[in-house]
């Protein structure tokens, strides 16, 4: 399963995860997934397979025992599933290439994003639509990051990626799996054909590597 297979409005963050993994392909640092919601099991399986193919170390963590138990089958030499209280998980003890934050309670996500802001190359956040800001309050942290891009879905979930070390604005206008990546000030962004062609080639190459 590819990260770009059957993307829908609930898991549209997969587009940004795909781009983040491509951008950090040569990074020696592991990938972090916070939150093991059963609702996103297809996205988790796709992330697991992507990291297995690329031999990238993936750490998935949740403090919910049942969620962790449901994901235990993904444990492998490249994928570590851990059950740990959020406050006790040592995310500040090392560096990360990509972090995907989709954990509960949702209001924690902005605090953990700040814990990671200078320790992670790209952070992908789920549920960043303005209509949900009364709970998630991501608007309180946007100014802490130098770069931000969004995947916006009318009347549904948004996803965002932020970074203080990598210029994510190069993704502006990229169309993948039926979604377009925009800057915060954009309603819609033009597609950069050169960068789009590069991404399409990268996606095809990843699929060929899986087949082999």
CSV table of C-alpha atoms in Angstrom, one decimal, residues 3-189:
chain,number,residue,atom,x,y,z
A,3,UNK,CA,0.9,6.5,1.2
A,4,UNK,CA,-0.9,8.0,-1.8
A,5,UNK,CA,-3.4,5.1,-2.3
A,6,UNK,CA,-7.1,5.9,-1.5
A,7,UNK,CA,-6.4,9.1,0.3
A,8,UNK,CA,-9.6,10.7,1.7
A,9,UNK,CA,-10.6,13.8,3.6
A,10,UNK,CA,-10.1,12.1,7.0
A,11,UNK,CA,-6.5,11.0,6.2
A,12,UNK,CA,-5.4,13.7,3.7
A,13,UNK,CA,-2.3,14.3,5.9
A,14,UNK,CA,-0.8,11.4,4.0
A,15,UNK,CA,0.0,13.7,1.2
A,16,UNK,CA,2.2,15.8,3.5
A,17,UNK,CA,3.7,12.7,5.1
A,18,UNK,CA,4.7,11.4,1.7
A,19,UNK,CA,6.3,14.8,0.8
A,20,UNK,CA,8.1,14.9,4.2
A,21,UNK,CA,9.5,11.5,3.8
A,22,UNK,CA,10.8,12.3,0.3
A,23,UNK,CA,12.3,15.6,1.5
A,24,UNK,CA,14.1,13.9,4.4
A,25,UNK,CA,15.0,10.7,2.5
A,26,UNK,CA,18.7,11.0,3.4
A,27,UNK,CA,18.2,11.9,7.0
A,28,UNK,CA,19.7,9.6,9.6
A,29,UNK,CA,17.0,10.4,12.1
A,30,UNK,CA,14.0,8.3,12.8
A,31,UNK,CA,10.3,9.0,12.0
A,32,UNK,CA,7.9,9.6,14.8
A,33,UNK,CA,4.2,8.8,14.8
A,34,UNK,CA,2.2,10.0,17.8
A,35,UNK,CA,-1.3,8.5,18.0
A,36,UNK,CA,-2.4,5.1,17.0
A,37,UNK,CA,-6.1,5.8,16.2
A,38,UNK,CA,-7.9,2.8,14.6
A,39,UNK,CA,-9.6,5.3,12.4
A,40,UNK,CA,-6.3,5.9,10.6
A,41,UNK,CA,-5.1,2.3,10.4
A,42,UNK,CA,-4.8,2.4,6.6
A,43,UNK,CA,-2.6,5.4,6.8
A,44,UNK,CA,-0.5,3.7,9.5
A,45,UNK,CA,-0.1,0.6,7.4
A,46,UNK,CA,1.1,2.7,4.4
A,47,UNK,CA,3.6,4.5,6.6
A,48,UNK,CA,4.8,1.2,8.0
A,49,UNK,CA,5.3,-0.2,4.5
A,50,UNK,CA,7.1,3.0,3.3
A,51,UNK,CA,9.6,2.9,6.1
A,52,UNK,CA,10.1,-0.8,5.7
A,53,UNK,CA,11.0,-0.4,2.0
A,54,UNK,CA,13.3,2.5,2.7
A,55,UNK,CA,14.7,0.9,5.8
A,56,UNK,CA,13.9,3.9,7.9
A,57,UNK,CA,13.4,3.6,11.6
A,58,UNK,CA,9.8,4.4,12.7
A,59,UNK,CA,8.6,4.8,16.3
A,60,UNK,CA,4.9,4.7,16.8
A,61,UNK,CA,3.6,5.7,20.3
A,62,UNK,CA,0.4,6.0,22.2
A,63,UNK,CA,-0.6,6.0,25.8
A,64,UNK,CA,-3.8,4.0,25.1
A,65,UNK,CA,-3.2,0.4,25.9
A,66,UNK,CA,-5.8,-0.9,23.5
A,67,UNK,CA,-4.6,1.2,20.6
A,68,UNK,CA,-1.0,0.0,21.2
A,69,UNK,CA,-2.2,-3.6,21.4
A,70,UNK,CA,-4.0,-3.2,18.0
A,71,UNK,CA,-0.8,-2.0,16.4
A,72,UNK,CA,1.6,-4.6,17.9
A,73,UNK,CA,1.6,-6.7,14.8
A,74,UNK,CA,3.6,-3.8,13.1
A,75,UNK,CA,6.6,-4.3,15.3
A,76,UNK,CA,9.7,-5.1,13.2
A,77,UNK,CA,13.4,-4.3,13.2
A,78,UNK,CA,12.5,-1.0,11.5
A,79,UNK,CA,9.3,-0.3,13.4
A,80,UNK,CA,8.9,0.1,17.1
A,81,UNK,CA,5.5,0.4,18.7
A,82,UNK,CA,5.6,1.8,22.2
A,83,UNK,CA,3.0,2.4,24.9
A,84,UNK,CA,3.9,5.3,27.1
A,85,UNK,CA,2.3,8.3,28.8
A,86,UNK,CA,2.7,11.4,26.6
A,87,UNK,CA,4.5,13.4,29.3
A,88,UNK,CA,6.9,10.5,29.9
A,89,UNK,CA,7.8,9.8,26.3
A,90,UNK,CA,11.3,11.3,25.7
A,91,UNK,CA,10.7,13.0,22.4
A,92,UNK,CA,13.3,15.7,23.4
A,93,UNK,CA,16.1,13.2,23.9
A,94,UNK,CA,17.0,12.9,20.3
A,95,UNK,CA,16.4,14.2,16.8
A,96,UNK,CA,13.6,13.2,14.3
A,97,UNK,CA,13.3,13.5,10.6
A,98,UNK,CA,9.5,13.5,10.4
A,99,UNK,CA,6.9,13.6,13.1
A,100,UNK,CA,3.2,12.9,12.6
A,101,UNK,CA,1.0,14.3,15.3
A,102,UNK,CA,-2.5,12.8,15.5
A,103,UNK,CA,-2.8,11.8,19.1
A,104,UNK,CA,-5.4,12.4,21.8
A,105,UNK,CA,-6.4,14.5,23.6
A,106,UNK,CA,-6.2,16.7,20.5
A,107,UNK,CA,-5.3,19.8,22.6
A,108,UNK,CA,-1.9,18.2,23.4
A,109,UNK,CA,-0.8,18.3,19.8
A,110,UNK,CA,0.2,22.0,19.8
A,111,UNK,CA,2.3,21.5,23.0
A,112,UNK,CA,4.1,18.5,21.6
A,113,UNK,CA,4.7,20.3,18.3
A,114,UNK,CA,6.5,23.0,20.3
A,115,UNK,CA,8.5,20.3,22.1
A,116,UNK,CA,9.6,19.1,18.7
A,117,UNK,CA,10.0,22.4,16.9
A,118,UNK,CA,13.8,22.5,17.1
A,119,UNK,CA,14.3,18.7,17.1
A,120,UNK,CA,12.4,17.6,14.1
A,121,UNK,CA,12.9,18.5,10.4
A,122,UNK,CA,9.2,18.3,9.4
A,123,UNK,CA,6.2,18.0,11.7
A,124,UNK,CA,2.9,17.0,10.1
A,125,UNK,CA,-0.3,18.0,12.0
A,126,UNK,CA,-3.8,16.6,11.6
A,127,UNK,CA,-7.1,18.6,12.1
A,128,UNK,CA,-5.7,22.1,11.5
A,129,UNK,CA,-8.9,23.5,10.0
A,130,UNK,CA,-9.8,27.0,11.5
A,131,UNK,CA,-13.3,25.7,12.5
A,132,UNK,CA,-11.6,23.3,14.9
A,133,UNK,CA,-9.2,25.9,16.4
A,134,UNK,CA,-11.4,26.3,19.4
A,135,UNK,CA,-10.2,23.0,20.6
A,136,UNK,CA,-6.8,22.3,19.0
A,137,UNK,CA,-5.7,26.0,19.2
A,138,UNK,CA,-3.0,25.5,16.5
A,139,UNK,CA,-3.2,29.3,15.8
A,140,UNK,CA,-1.3,29.8,19.0
A,141,UNK,CA,1.8,28.1,17.6
A,142,UNK,CA,2.0,29.0,13.9
A,143,UNK,CA,4.3,31.9,14.6
A,144,UNK,CA,6.8,29.6,16.2
A,145,UNK,CA,7.6,28.0,12.8
A,146,UNK,CA,9.4,29.5,9.9
A,147,UNK,CA,7.6,27.5,7.2
A,148,UNK,CA,4.1,26.1,7.0
A,149,UNK,CA,2.0,24.5,4.2
A,150,UNK,CA,-1.5,23.2,4.3
A,151,UNK,CA,-3.8,20.7,2.6
A,152,UNK,CA,-7.2,22.3,2.8
A,153,UNK,CA,-10.5,20.4,2.4
A,154,UNK,CA,-13.8,22.3,2.4
A,155,UNK,CA,-16.1,21.2,5.2
A,156,UNK,CA,-13.7,18.6,6.4
A,157,UNK,CA,-10.2,18.0,8.0
A,158,UNK,CA,-7.2,20.1,7.1
A,159,UNK,CA,-3.6,19.0,7.5
A,160,UNK,CA,-0.5,21.1,7.9
A,161,UNK,CA,3.3,20.6,7.9
A,162,UNK,CA,5.6,23.0,9.7
A,163,UNK,CA,9.4,23.3,9.9
A,164,UNK,CA,12.1,25.5,11.2
A,165,UNK,CA,14.9,23.9,9.2
A,166,UNK,CA,13.5,23.0,5.7
A,167,UNK,CA,11.8,25.4,3.3
A,168,UNK,CA,8.4,23.7,2.8
A,169,UNK,CA,7.2,26.5,0.4
A,170,UNK,CA,8.8,24.5,-2.5
A,171,UNK,CA,5.7,22.2,-2.2
A,172,UNK,CA,3.3,25.0,-3.0
A,173,UNK,CA,1.0,24.0,-5.7
A,174,UNK,CA,1.9,20.3,-5.7
A,175,UNK,CA,-1.1,18.1,-6.5
A,176,UNK,CA,-1.1,14.6,-5.2
A,177,UNK,CA,-3.9,12.1,-4.7
A,178,UNK,CA,-6.5,14.8,-5.7
A,179,UNK,CA,-5.2,17.3,-3.1
A,180,UNK,CA,-3.2,20.5,-3.6
A,181,UNK,CA,-0.6,21.9,-1.2
A,182,UNK,CA,-1.0,25.6,-0.4
A,183,UNK,CA,0.6,28.3,1.7
A,184,UNK,CA,-1.5,29.7,4.6
A,185,UNK,CA,-2.4,32.8,2.6
A,186,UNK,CA,-3.5,30.8,-0.5
A,187,UNK,CA,-7.0,29.9,-1.5
A,188,UNK,CA,-5.6,27.8,-4.3
A,189,UNK,CA,-2.0,27.7,-5.6
